[in-house]
DNA sequence: TTGTAAGCGTTATCAT
DNA sequence: ATGATAACGCTTACAA
C-alpha cells in the first residue's frame, strides 16, 4: 500500500504538503496539487483507514449483533442495516450470538475497544430468557451508544426500534373474528419465551377475550422439525378449530400442510394467518395470510437512529415503533 | 476509554512500563505488574484496537461481500463464516452487493485501504452475467488475498470453494432415472444465467442424455412470484412429466404445491427434487427431496482457507469442492 | 506556498 | 526494573 511518505519522497516534497494537496487545501499551489494527485492516482494511493481512525478517534463502523441470520426476519433486517450504513458511510461488523448469552457478551466486549462507534443489537434468546443483560449495561456505561431492536430489554435505557407486536396480532385476531367470523382460533407459538412472543400472545388473548371467546394456545416450546408437524397435526385432528394464528414464520405454513392432510378446506373450513417475509406466501398453497413485518424498514430505522445518536451532542433516547401490515391471501379477500 | 497514558499518569510510572506490565513482560517486577493490572481492571482498560492495528499493520478483519443474505444459502454460509472467523480471532465486515456490480465494486474499493486483511466474495449476478471482474483483479494486484465461493470466476486466479454443482445434479438425475424409474424429468430453473445454474443444467443434461432421455427445461429467467406459479402450473398441466428437478430453493416447493393443485399424487405420479436448506423440507408437504448444500461448511472452509493463505508465506492457490448430499424425502425411501 | 512537529495509542528498541 | 524514544500513517496547528 502506497503511503503519504512514499509519495512525498518520490516528489521531493514534505508529507504535509502531499496530505494537504490531496485534501484540496487552499494553501497549496495549483501546480503541486496536480503533480501530487497525478502520482497518487498512478500509484493507486488510498489513505490508510486505520491511521485515519486513530487520528479522529472514530471507527465509522457499527457493531451489529444478531441472534441468527438464517431466520429470514433477521436476514432482512440486516439487509436494511447494511444499506443504510453504506448510505451513511459506515461499515458494519457482524457478529452472530447464535441465541447464546456467552457469545453475545464476548462479541460486545471484543468490539468495545474502539473497533466500533456504536452497537445495534437484537438480544439473544438466552439473555432474554435468563434476564442476563449486565453486559449491555456495561457497554452503555462506557459511553458507547447501543440501539436495541425487536428483542428489547425494557429495563435498559437506550434507543429502541420495535415492531407493534401486541397491536398487529390484536388486529389480526379481530380480523379473523369480525370479518371471517371465526370462533375457535388456535394460536400456535414456537417463541413464547421471547419478549416478542409474549407480546403477540397478549395481543391475541386480549382480542379473543374482548369478543367473549376462549383462548386456545398450542405452545411448541422450541420443538424440532418432526415434532412440530406431529403436534400440530394431532391438535387439529382432536380439536374443533376454524382459524389458526401462528406467531412465527414457520408454523403457519406447516399448519396449512397438516390441515390439508386432514382434508380441511382452506380457506372455507379454516383461515390461516402467520408471520411472514419475502417468500412466505409463495411457499404456501393455498396462500397463507401474513402479518408482514417491515423488516427492511426496521433495519433502516435502527441504523438511522443510531447514526443520529452518535452525531447529536445531547441525544434524547427514543423508541420507534414500526407498524406491520396484514397481507391477506388472495383467497380470503 | 482508558489509555496507557492515563494509567501511567495515575501510577506515576512511564507508559512503556505500563504496557510491559500488562503484557506480562519478564522485565517488570511482580509488584508493579500487580499494581498496574489492578488499576487496569478497575478502570476497565482495554488496549485500543485501532492503535494496535496501525502498529502491526494488520486489521484482523475480513471483508465479506455477498450478493444477498435473504437467500438462505448465503445466510447459512455467512453463519459458517462468522463462526470460523470468531474461532480464529477475526472480525468480519459484511457488505451486500445486492447482485449489483457497482455496489460490489464500491465495497471492494472502500475496504481495500487497510480495513481488511482479505476478502471472501460470492460474485454478484450482474458481475457474473456481464463478465465484469476487473475490480476483483485490481484487489489481487494490490496483494490483498481474495477467496471466491459458489459464484466463482474461472478466469481469476485465487482460492476458491465451490459446490459440486455438476456432480450433485448429475447424481440426483440419475437417481430419478434409475431408482425411481422416471422418464420425463423436467428441470425448473430460475438461475440459468449464473455459473452455478449453468453447471447444474449441464449435470442434468448429461445424465438425461446418458440414459437416452430427452431434456426438458423450464427457464423462468428471474421471474417474479406470481409468474413463477403460473408458469409452472401451466407447464405441468400441458406436459406429461413424472419428475421435477428444481435447481434453486424456491421453485421445487412451488412445483409441489402446483402439482397438488392439479391433483397429482406425490410421490406416486411425480417425484420432486430441489435444492434446500435448514427448513426447506419442513415447509413442503408431501416432503420434497433435496440436494442439501453444506452451506455452513462452505462458509467454514472459505474462512479457514483464507486465513491460511494470509498466514502462509508462500501460499499456493487451491480450489476446494464441498460435496452436497441428496436428502430423500421419507416417502420416496 | 511549503515545511516542521506534535499527536492519536500502542509496541519495540534501546538506554539507564 | 524502569524509562525515553521512535515508529505505524495520517492530520493539523504552527513556522518559515
XYZ file of C-alpha atoms (C1' of nucleotides) in Angstrom:
698
model
C 0.000 0.000 0.000
C 1.270 3.394 -1.027
C 1.687 5.904 1.813
C 1.965 9.663 2.005
C 5.585 9.246 2.930
C 6.331 7.367 -0.261
C 4.563 9.956 -2.396
C 6.436 12.729 -0.627
C 9.770 11.038 -1.180
C 9.097 10.475 -4.864
C 8.049 14.090 -5.346
C 10.741 15.557 -3.151
C 8.251 17.464 -1.055
C 7.054 17.072 2.507
C 4.418 14.721 3.777
C 2.169 17.526 4.927
C 2.237 19.169 1.528
C 1.154 15.916 -0.014
C -1.589 15.487 2.521
C -2.875 18.993 2.006
C -2.691 18.692 -1.762
C -4.763 15.544 -1.704
C -7.298 17.199 0.556
C -7.592 20.206 -1.749
C -6.206 22.686 0.722
C -6.220 26.299 -0.448
C -2.716 26.637 0.842
C -1.312 24.517 -1.934
C -0.458 25.750 -5.398
C -2.359 24.522 -8.382
C 0.822 23.109 -9.821
C 1.888 20.897 -6.954
C -1.665 19.827 -6.288
C -1.906 18.434 -9.769
C 1.523 16.866 -9.581
C 0.620 15.155 -6.325
C -2.749 13.967 -7.485
C -1.354 12.532 -10.658
C 1.184 10.448 -8.857
C -1.385 9.400 -6.284
C -3.708 8.159 -8.979
C -0.892 6.451 -10.790
C 0.198 4.588 -7.693
C -3.403 3.983 -6.627
C -2.880 5.725 -3.335
C -5.605 5.364 -0.736
C -5.408 6.950 2.698
C -4.915 4.258 5.280
C -8.207 3.924 7.056
C -6.706 2.655 10.278
C -4.478 5.686 10.576
C -7.383 7.997 9.942
C -9.406 6.198 12.549
C -6.656 6.556 15.105
C -6.349 10.216 14.335
C -10.037 11.023 14.539
C -10.786 8.520 17.263
C -13.740 7.328 15.218
C -14.054 3.983 13.518
C -17.027 4.827 11.308
C -18.059 1.267 11.981
C -21.113 -0.133 13.733
C -21.161 -3.477 15.517
C -24.267 -5.477 14.642
C -25.080 -8.348 16.986
C -27.792 -10.664 15.742
C -29.116 -13.887 17.237
C -29.000 -15.570 13.834
C -29.202 -14.720 10.198
C -30.883 -17.856 8.892
C -34.165 -16.559 10.227
C -35.469 -14.503 7.299
C -36.623 -11.728 9.606
C -33.113 -11.011 10.810
C -31.696 -11.521 7.336
C -33.965 -8.821 6.002
C -33.221 -6.516 8.914
C -29.541 -6.981 8.199
C -30.171 -6.017 4.623
C -31.767 -2.780 5.762
C -28.970 -2.116 8.198
C -26.271 -2.676 5.604
C -27.912 -0.457 3.039
C -28.400 2.408 5.426
C -24.915 2.031 6.831
C -23.429 2.282 3.357
C -25.534 5.346 2.616
C -24.118 6.989 5.734
C -20.513 5.953 5.107
C -20.412 3.400 7.858
C -19.181 -0.159 7.760
C -20.765 -2.896 9.793
C -19.055 -5.634 11.725
C -21.495 -8.501 12.086
C -21.480 -10.935 14.982
C -23.935 -13.767 15.463
C -24.783 -14.680 19.017
C -26.487 -17.886 17.984
C -29.052 -17.066 20.664
C -26.260 -17.610 23.138
C -25.579 -15.290 26.061
C -21.881 -16.014 26.327
C -21.193 -15.423 22.656
C -23.190 -12.229 22.727
C -21.277 -10.964 25.705
C -17.939 -11.863 24.202
C -18.764 -10.105 20.946
C -19.734 -6.932 22.768
C -16.591 -6.989 24.838
C -14.307 -7.679 21.903
C -15.667 -4.770 19.936
C -15.868 -2.224 22.717
C -12.234 -1.229 22.392
C -12.546 1.387 19.728
C -13.478 -1.052 16.988
C -16.961 0.380 16.638
C -18.705 3.671 17.265
C -21.939 2.036 18.346
C -23.923 -1.175 18.518
C -27.147 -2.442 17.047
C -28.335 -5.492 18.878
C -31.247 -7.903 18.991
C -30.874 -9.699 22.275
C -30.173 -13.430 22.243
C -32.897 -15.797 23.353
C -30.811 -16.985 26.269
C -30.040 -13.489 27.509
C -33.676 -12.606 27.311
C -34.983 -15.725 28.987
C -32.420 -15.646 31.782
C -32.673 -11.876 32.048
C -28.911 -11.521 31.855
C -28.222 -8.092 30.497
C -25.431 -6.548 32.529
C -23.109 -6.946 29.563
C -25.248 -4.462 27.670
C -25.351 -2.104 30.616
C -21.582 -2.265 30.758
C -21.330 -1.048 27.179
C -23.663 1.837 27.865
C -21.655 2.776 30.919
C -18.565 3.018 28.761
C -20.429 5.611 26.710
C -20.791 3.589 23.540
C -24.290 4.093 22.124
C -26.442 0.999 21.836
C -29.621 0.550 19.865
C -31.826 -2.466 20.508
C -34.411 -3.719 18.041
C -37.129 -6.353 18.071
C -35.826 -8.300 21.048
C -35.552 -5.492 23.528
C -34.960 -5.310 27.256
C -37.391 -2.891 28.865
C -35.189 -2.291 31.871
C -32.351 -0.944 29.771
C -32.359 2.690 28.815
C -31.325 3.111 25.203
C -32.711 3.793 21.759
C -35.086 1.126 20.556
C -36.842 0.118 17.381
C -39.661 -2.321 17.869
C -42.449 -3.930 15.969
C -46.057 -3.416 17.036
C -46.252 -6.985 18.210
C -49.215 -6.568 20.502
C -51.184 -4.373 18.174
C -50.635 -6.323 14.968
C -51.703 -9.613 16.496
C -54.633 -7.976 18.218
C -55.812 -6.627 14.904
C -55.209 -9.861 13.037
C -57.236 -11.721 15.656
C -60.003 -9.202 15.454
C -59.987 -9.511 11.698
C -60.487 -13.249 11.984
C -63.336 -12.783 14.407
C -65.150 -9.915 12.772
C -64.515 -10.313 9.054
C -64.083 -14.025 8.722
C -66.477 -14.834 11.517
C -64.211 -17.335 13.230
C -64.954 -18.568 16.737
C -62.270 -21.112 17.516
C -58.951 -19.516 16.819
C -55.882 -21.507 17.742
C -52.695 -19.631 18.430
C -49.611 -21.638 17.544
C -46.342 -20.499 19.054
C -42.774 -21.574 18.930
C -41.341 -18.457 20.534
C -43.436 -17.972 23.658
C -40.463 -17.237 25.876
C -39.277 -14.251 23.851
C -40.392 -10.708 24.568
C -41.985 -10.537 21.126
C -43.722 -13.870 21.635
C -45.195 -12.743 24.912
C -46.494 -9.543 23.374
C -48.041 -11.384 20.463
C -49.768 -13.848 22.761
C -51.086 -10.955 24.811
C -52.464 -9.286 21.702
C -54.257 -12.466 20.782
C -55.615 -13.119 24.261
C -56.884 -9.606 24.669
C -58.692 -9.672 21.331
C -60.209 -13.074 21.932
C -61.446 -12.094 25.366
C -62.815 -8.826 24.066
C -65.161 -10.904 21.962
C -66.006 -13.415 24.665
C -64.188 -16.265 23.038
C -61.875 -18.619 24.823
C -58.151 -18.558 24.031
C -56.574 -21.721 22.725
C -52.822 -21.811 22.625
C -50.509 -24.506 21.362
C -47.052 -23.855 22.741
C -44.388 -25.852 20.983
C -41.569 -24.582 23.178
C -38.807 -24.624 20.640
C -39.641 -28.067 19.291
C -37.710 -29.620 16.441
C -38.989 -30.174 12.956
C -40.699 -33.526 13.094
C -42.343 -32.775 16.422
C -43.749 -29.515 15.133
C -45.629 -31.318 12.411
C -46.884 -34.087 14.657
C -48.107 -31.833 17.396
C -49.922 -29.516 15.064
C -51.421 -32.439 13.200
C -52.682 -34.046 16.384
C -54.058 -30.840 17.728
C -56.007 -30.151 14.569
C -57.263 -33.696 14.497
C -58.568 -33.672 18.040
C -59.917 -30.142 18.342
C -62.515 -28.136 16.566
C -60.656 -25.204 15.108
C -61.735 -22.778 12.407
C -58.730 -20.488 12.356
C -55.028 -20.667 13.086
C -52.854 -17.781 14.074
C -49.149 -18.598 14.008
C -46.850 -16.103 15.652
C -43.686 -17.202 13.880
C -42.706 -17.640 10.246
C -42.696 -21.421 10.070
C -45.607 -22.990 11.887
C -48.289 -21.243 9.834
C -47.153 -22.981 6.668
C -46.781 -26.265 8.499
C -50.333 -25.843 9.805
C -51.650 -25.350 6.284
C -49.934 -28.508 5.147
C -51.240 -30.502 8.093
C -54.773 -29.171 7.647
C -54.740 -30.224 4.028
C -53.562 -33.639 5.084
C -56.615 -33.824 7.325
C -58.800 -32.923 4.387
C -59.708 -29.455 5.585
C -60.772 -26.941 3.007
C -58.743 -23.752 3.221
C -59.960 -21.033 3.430
C -63.508 -22.343 3.720
C -63.122 -24.503 6.826
C -60.028 -22.878 8.147
C -58.315 -19.481 7.985
C -54.584 -19.365 8.498
C -52.604 -16.302 9.439
C -48.870 -16.298 10.203
C -45.896 -14.034 10.331
C -44.062 -13.790 7.081
C -41.461 -12.271 4.883
C -40.372 -12.090 1.291
C -41.195 -15.585 0.058
C -43.563 -16.840 2.727
C -46.685 -16.579 0.669
C -45.041 -18.037 -2.402
C -44.144 -21.132 -0.422
C -47.669 -21.866 0.802
C -50.659 -23.202 -1.061
C -53.383 -22.254 -0.528
C -51.876 -18.932 0.332
C -51.343 -18.047 3.926
C -52.301 -14.578 5.154
C -49.379 -12.923 6.812
C -48.572 -10.267 9.276
C -45.780 -8.697 7.304
C -43.155 -7.124 9.490
C -41.318 -4.384 7.724
C -38.001 -5.976 8.494
C -36.035 -3.947 5.982
C -37.515 -0.789 7.427
C -36.660 -1.889 10.936
C -33.029 -2.239 9.899
C -33.100 1.089 8.149
C -34.667 2.949 11.089
C -32.291 1.298 13.528
C -29.216 2.397 11.670
C -30.570 5.886 11.092
C -31.450 6.391 14.714
C -28.093 5.109 15.878
C -26.164 7.307 13.481
C -28.190 10.280 14.665
C -27.476 9.487 18.281
C -23.772 9.335 17.503
C -23.809 12.681 15.764
C -26.061 14.582 18.105
C -24.460 16.332 21.018
C -27.262 15.801 23.521
C -29.294 12.997 22.073
C -32.502 12.082 23.821
C -33.465 8.447 23.763
C -36.287 7.327 21.519
C -38.353 4.238 20.927
C -39.640 3.898 17.406
C -42.486 1.556 16.591
C -42.578 0.205 13.065
C -46.097 -0.914 12.212
C -46.691 -4.230 10.494
C -49.100 -4.807 7.670
C -51.701 -7.552 7.421
C -51.366 -9.077 3.987
C -54.375 -11.199 3.222
C -54.098 -14.187 0.973
C -55.968 -13.622 -2.232
C -58.493 -16.300 -1.449
C -59.601 -14.637 1.766
C -60.249 -11.287 0.171
C -11.832 4.900 27.055
C -8.895 4.459 29.370
C -5.459 4.661 27.746
C -1.990 3.566 28.735
C -1.089 7.183 29.237
C -3.834 7.678 31.786
C -2.826 4.580 33.688
C 0.779 5.722 33.649
C -0.104 9.150 34.967
C -2.201 7.756 37.784
C 0.545 5.343 38.809
C 3.378 7.783 38.342
C 5.271 5.459 36.093
C 6.032 5.515 32.393
C 3.794 4.409 29.582
C 6.192 1.739 28.462
C 6.314 0.221 31.915
C 2.564 0.016 31.964
C 2.498 -1.574 28.538
C 5.085 -4.151 29.512
C 3.362 -4.915 32.793
C 0.092 -5.574 31.051
C 1.797 -7.811 28.541
C 3.479 -9.842 31.291
C 6.994 -8.860 30.365
C 9.702 -10.555 32.438
C 11.393 -7.202 32.746
C 8.747 -5.930 35.104
C 8.703 -6.586 38.824
C 5.967 -8.634 40.379
C 4.964 -5.673 42.480
C 4.383 -3.099 39.746
C 2.817 -5.681 37.487
C 0.150 -6.319 40.060
C -0.292 -2.662 40.782
C -0.749 -1.921 37.098
C -3.104 -4.779 36.463
C -5.263 -3.885 39.390
C -5.763 -0.363 38.211
C -6.312 -1.543 34.661
C -9.053 -3.873 35.782
C -10.565 -1.237 37.963
C -10.743 1.272 35.132
C -11.765 -1.404 32.655
C -8.784 -0.704 30.445
C -8.775 -2.284 27.020
C -5.973 -1.807 24.517
C -7.236 0.359 21.682
C -7.670 -1.940 18.755
C -7.165 0.736 16.135
C -3.790 1.644 17.578
C -2.756 -1.977 17.630
C -3.859 -2.368 14.060
C -1.817 0.631 12.980
C 1.199 -0.713 14.775
C 1.014 -4.235 13.370
C -0.340 -3.189 10.003
C -2.945 -5.913 10.319
C -6.658 -5.390 10.787
C -7.542 -8.939 11.790
C -10.692 -8.309 9.836
C -12.056 -9.986 6.724
C -14.321 -8.284 4.219
C -17.239 -10.498 3.246
C -19.073 -9.474 0.082
C -22.314 -11.334 -0.509
C -24.938 -10.868 -3.212
C -27.718 -11.055 -0.626
C -28.423 -12.546 2.725
C -32.139 -13.189 2.379
C -31.339 -16.214 0.280
C -30.988 -18.930 2.914
C -27.957 -20.384 1.195
C -25.941 -17.230 1.681
C -27.365 -16.738 5.152
C -26.095 -20.137 6.167
C -22.734 -19.567 4.524
C -22.450 -16.329 6.457
C -23.161 -18.226 9.618
C -20.278 -20.571 8.879
C -18.005 -17.678 8.004
C -18.817 -15.795 11.184
C -18.267 -18.779 13.399
C -14.936 -19.667 11.893
C -13.810 -16.051 11.895
C -14.547 -15.787 15.602
C -12.686 -19.028 16.260
C -9.665 -17.550 14.515
C -9.850 -14.145 16.188
C -11.023 -12.334 13.119
C -13.884 -9.911 12.722
C -15.932 -9.709 9.567
C -17.163 -6.630 7.796
C -20.184 -7.588 5.742
C -21.200 -5.851 2.543
C -24.167 -6.829 0.392
C -23.809 -6.251 -3.305
C -27.491 -6.819 -3.953
C -26.408 -8.663 -7.067
C -25.187 -5.312 -8.309
C -21.816 -4.806 -9.992
C -21.387 -1.188 -8.980
C -22.113 -1.788 -5.328
C -19.781 -4.773 -5.293
C -17.006 -2.748 -6.830
C -17.506 0.142 -4.447
C -17.433 -2.159 -1.428
C -14.198 -3.728 -2.554
C -12.612 -0.362 -3.168
C -13.755 1.120 0.112
C -12.319 -1.736 2.109
C -9.034 -2.126 0.272
C -7.348 0.624 2.245
C -6.140 -1.379 5.171
C -9.597 -2.012 6.571
C -9.377 -5.725 5.919
C -6.675 -8.364 5.583
C -8.559 -10.282 2.925
C -11.846 -10.787 1.126
C -14.386 -13.541 0.839
C -16.681 -12.928 -2.073
C -19.521 -14.548 -3.961
C -19.741 -12.646 -7.190
C -22.865 -10.613 -7.908
C -25.240 -11.815 -10.576
C -24.617 -8.724 -12.670
C -20.841 -9.039 -12.498
C -21.089 -12.652 -13.491
C -23.542 -12.164 -16.327
C -21.713 -9.166 -17.771
C -18.338 -10.755 -17.074
C -17.100 -7.618 -15.368
C -14.427 -8.682 -12.970
C -11.546 -6.253 -13.248
C -12.439 -4.862 -9.844
C -11.545 -8.191 -8.335
C -8.353 -8.407 -10.323
C -7.446 -4.952 -9.032
C -7.686 -6.177 -5.438
C -5.491 -9.156 -6.176
C -2.945 -6.920 -7.838
C -2.757 -4.854 -4.676
C -1.758 -8.065 -2.888
C -4.867 -8.459 -0.778
C -5.875 -12.120 -0.758
C -9.291 -12.928 -2.172
C -11.290 -16.114 -1.805
C -14.283 -16.731 -4.042
C -17.028 -19.197 -3.202
C -20.044 -20.591 -5.003
C -20.264 -17.881 -7.649
C -16.755 -18.056 -8.976
C -14.999 -16.581 -11.970
C -12.877 -19.205 -13.660
C -10.604 -16.684 -15.288
C -9.472 -15.247 -11.984
C -6.635 -16.906 -10.168
C -7.404 -17.128 -6.468
C -8.501 -19.548 -3.797
C -11.946 -20.969 -4.381
C -14.526 -23.000 -2.530
C -17.226 -24.436 -4.720
C -20.116 -26.803 -4.553
C -20.179 -29.900 -6.719
C -22.939 -28.400 -8.804
C -22.462 -30.546 -11.868
C -21.925 -33.751 -9.972
C -24.739 -33.391 -7.471
C -27.347 -32.694 -10.122
C -25.987 -35.443 -12.326
C -26.390 -37.886 -9.486
C -29.813 -36.637 -8.485
C -30.971 -37.017 -12.074
C -29.529 -40.465 -12.283
C -31.244 -41.347 -9.030
C -34.580 -40.313 -10.506
C -33.967 -42.367 -13.613
C -32.530 -45.488 -12.078
C -34.144 -45.767 -8.668
C -37.455 -44.085 -9.215
C -37.736 -45.151 -12.810
C -38.687 -41.715 -14.122
C -38.619 -40.962 -17.848
C -39.869 -37.387 -18.195
C -37.860 -35.262 -15.867
C -38.465 -31.544 -16.030
C -35.700 -29.240 -14.901
C -37.012 -25.986 -13.467
C -34.579 -23.125 -13.243
C -34.644 -19.587 -12.054
C -30.882 -19.075 -12.071
C -29.802 -20.253 -15.502
C -27.510 -17.299 -16.111
C -25.345 -17.940 -13.054
C -22.229 -20.072 -13.154
C -23.820 -22.471 -10.704
C -27.024 -22.603 -12.722
C -25.149 -23.462 -15.871
C -23.255 -26.232 -14.139
C -26.421 -27.697 -12.681
C -28.150 -27.673 -16.037
C -25.130 -29.373 -17.566
C -25.238 -32.067 -14.910
C -28.867 -32.705 -15.657
C -28.450 -32.722 -19.418
C -25.518 -35.068 -19.313
C -27.340 -37.534 -17.072
C -30.507 -37.441 -19.126
C -28.633 -37.961 -22.366
C -26.609 -40.765 -20.852
C -29.880 -42.638 -20.465
C -31.280 -41.699 -23.868
C -33.952 -39.435 -22.480
C -34.727 -36.014 -23.797
C -34.005 -32.960 -21.664
C -36.912 -30.709 -20.753
C -36.043 -27.383 -19.238
C -38.329 -24.659 -17.949
C -36.306 -21.470 -17.654
C -38.060 -18.816 -15.609
C -35.336 -16.229 -16.126
C -35.651 -14.448 -12.819
C -39.438 -14.251 -12.857
C -41.393 -12.744 -10.015
C -43.596 -14.599 -7.584
C -46.925 -14.825 -9.290
C -45.417 -15.639 -12.654
C -43.406 -18.449 -11.183
C -46.544 -20.180 -10.006
C -48.460 -19.649 -13.232
C -45.721 -20.821 -15.489
C -45.022 -23.944 -13.510
C -48.744 -24.676 -13.243
C -49.258 -24.319 -16.955
C -46.257 -26.394 -17.826
C -47.359 -29.218 -15.581
C -50.861 -29.026 -16.961
C -49.827 -29.228 -20.591
C -46.950 -31.657 -20.441
C -46.526 -35.221 -19.332
C -43.998 -35.074 -16.539
C -43.167 -37.668 -13.932
C -40.387 -35.904 -12.103
C -39.295 -32.373 -11.370
C -35.792 -31.263 -10.621
C -35.577 -27.705 -9.345
C -32.135 -26.156 -9.245
C -32.974 -23.420 -6.766
C -34.510 -23.375 -3.306
C -37.946 -21.994 -4.160
C -39.382 -23.495 -7.308
C -39.312 -27.072 -6.039
C -41.780 -26.273 -3.285
C -43.885 -24.210 -5.646
C -43.923 -27.153 -8.049
C -45.189 -29.462 -5.320
C -47.975 -27.052 -4.500
C -48.947 -26.662 -8.151
C -48.857 -30.391 -8.756
C -51.168 -30.964 -5.836
C -53.494 -28.346 -7.225
C -53.576 -30.378 -10.435
C -54.478 -33.431 -8.430
C -51.189 -35.216 -8.908
C -50.226 -37.836 -6.387
C -46.784 -37.179 -4.937
C -44.627 -39.206 -4.839
C -46.589 -41.787 -6.827
C -47.213 -39.779 -10.007
C -44.447 -37.291 -9.534
C -41.065 -37.118 -7.824
C -39.807 -33.713 -6.806
C -36.202 -32.862 -6.045
C -34.952 -29.369 -5.277
C -32.126 -27.541 -3.626
C -32.681 -26.913 0.008
C -31.515 -25.756 3.372
C -32.453 -25.861 7.002
C -36.234 -25.593 6.837
C -36.941 -26.484 3.228
C -38.302 -29.920 3.909
C -40.373 -28.745 6.872
C -42.103 -26.237 4.627
C -43.196 -28.755 1.993
C -45.880 -31.388 2.117
C -45.550 -34.022 0.861
C -41.882 -33.714 1.582
C -39.561 -32.605 -1.164
C -36.289 -34.429 -1.676
C -33.418 -32.022 -1.567
C -29.899 -31.638 -2.724
C -28.536 -30.287 0.506
C -25.628 -27.960 0.016
C -23.403 -27.865 3.019
C -23.662 -24.116 3.191
C -22.320 -23.826 6.714
C -19.367 -25.939 5.731
C -18.750 -23.822 2.670
C -18.502 -20.768 4.891
C -16.260 -22.574 7.301
C -13.898 -23.857 4.620
C -13.784 -20.470 2.942
C -12.729 -18.671 6.075
C -10.224 -21.364 7.002
C -8.607 -21.341 3.596
C -8.421 -17.570 3.522
C -6.888 -17.371 6.986
C -4.338 -19.971 5.958
C -3.461 -18.047 2.848
C -2.922 -14.933 4.939
C -0.649 -16.721 7.355
C 1.356 -18.790 4.927
C 4.460 -17.251 3.466
C 4.212 -18.847 0.024
C 0.645 -19.965 -0.239
C -0.320 -21.970 -3.259
C -3.814 -21.451 -4.584
C -6.404 -24.121 -4.001
C -9.907 -24.933 -5.116
C -11.907 -26.898 -2.612
C -15.034 -28.751 -3.639
C -17.620 -29.261 -0.919
C -19.843 -32.193 -1.832
C -23.596 -31.915 -1.442
C -25.826 -34.592 -0.047
C -29.021 -35.941 -1.562
C -31.606 -35.991 1.199
C -34.564 -38.055 0.136
C -37.999 -37.280 1.412
C -39.230 -40.030 3.672
C -41.943 -41.015 1.278
C -39.502 -41.749 -1.522
C -37.318 -44.013 0.538
C 3.213 28.259 -0.728
C 5.749 24.855 1.696
C 7.685 22.554 5.719
C 8.212 21.128 10.738
C 6.464 18.925 14.515
C 3.172 17.090 17.521
C -0.131 13.771 18.455
C -3.745 9.790 18.080
C -2.486 4.750 21.403
C 0.270 1.155 21.018
C 4.622 -1.642 20.990
C 9.542 -2.416 20.459
C 14.247 -0.963 20.785
C 17.491 0.921 23.214
C 19.268 3.384 27.164
C 19.686 3.960 32.190
C 13.478 -2.991 36.704
C 12.168 1.164 34.586
C 12.076 4.847 31.270
C 12.857 7.579 26.971
C 12.206 7.440 22.178
C 10.806 6.122 17.752
C 7.619 4.265 14.763
C 2.988 2.799 12.380
C 0.179 6.668 8.624
C -2.336 10.358 8.960
C -3.931 15.326 10.027
C -3.220 19.917 11.575
C -1.507 23.914 14.137
C 2.259 26.499 13.702
C 6.688 28.184 11.495
C 9.256 29.706 7.820
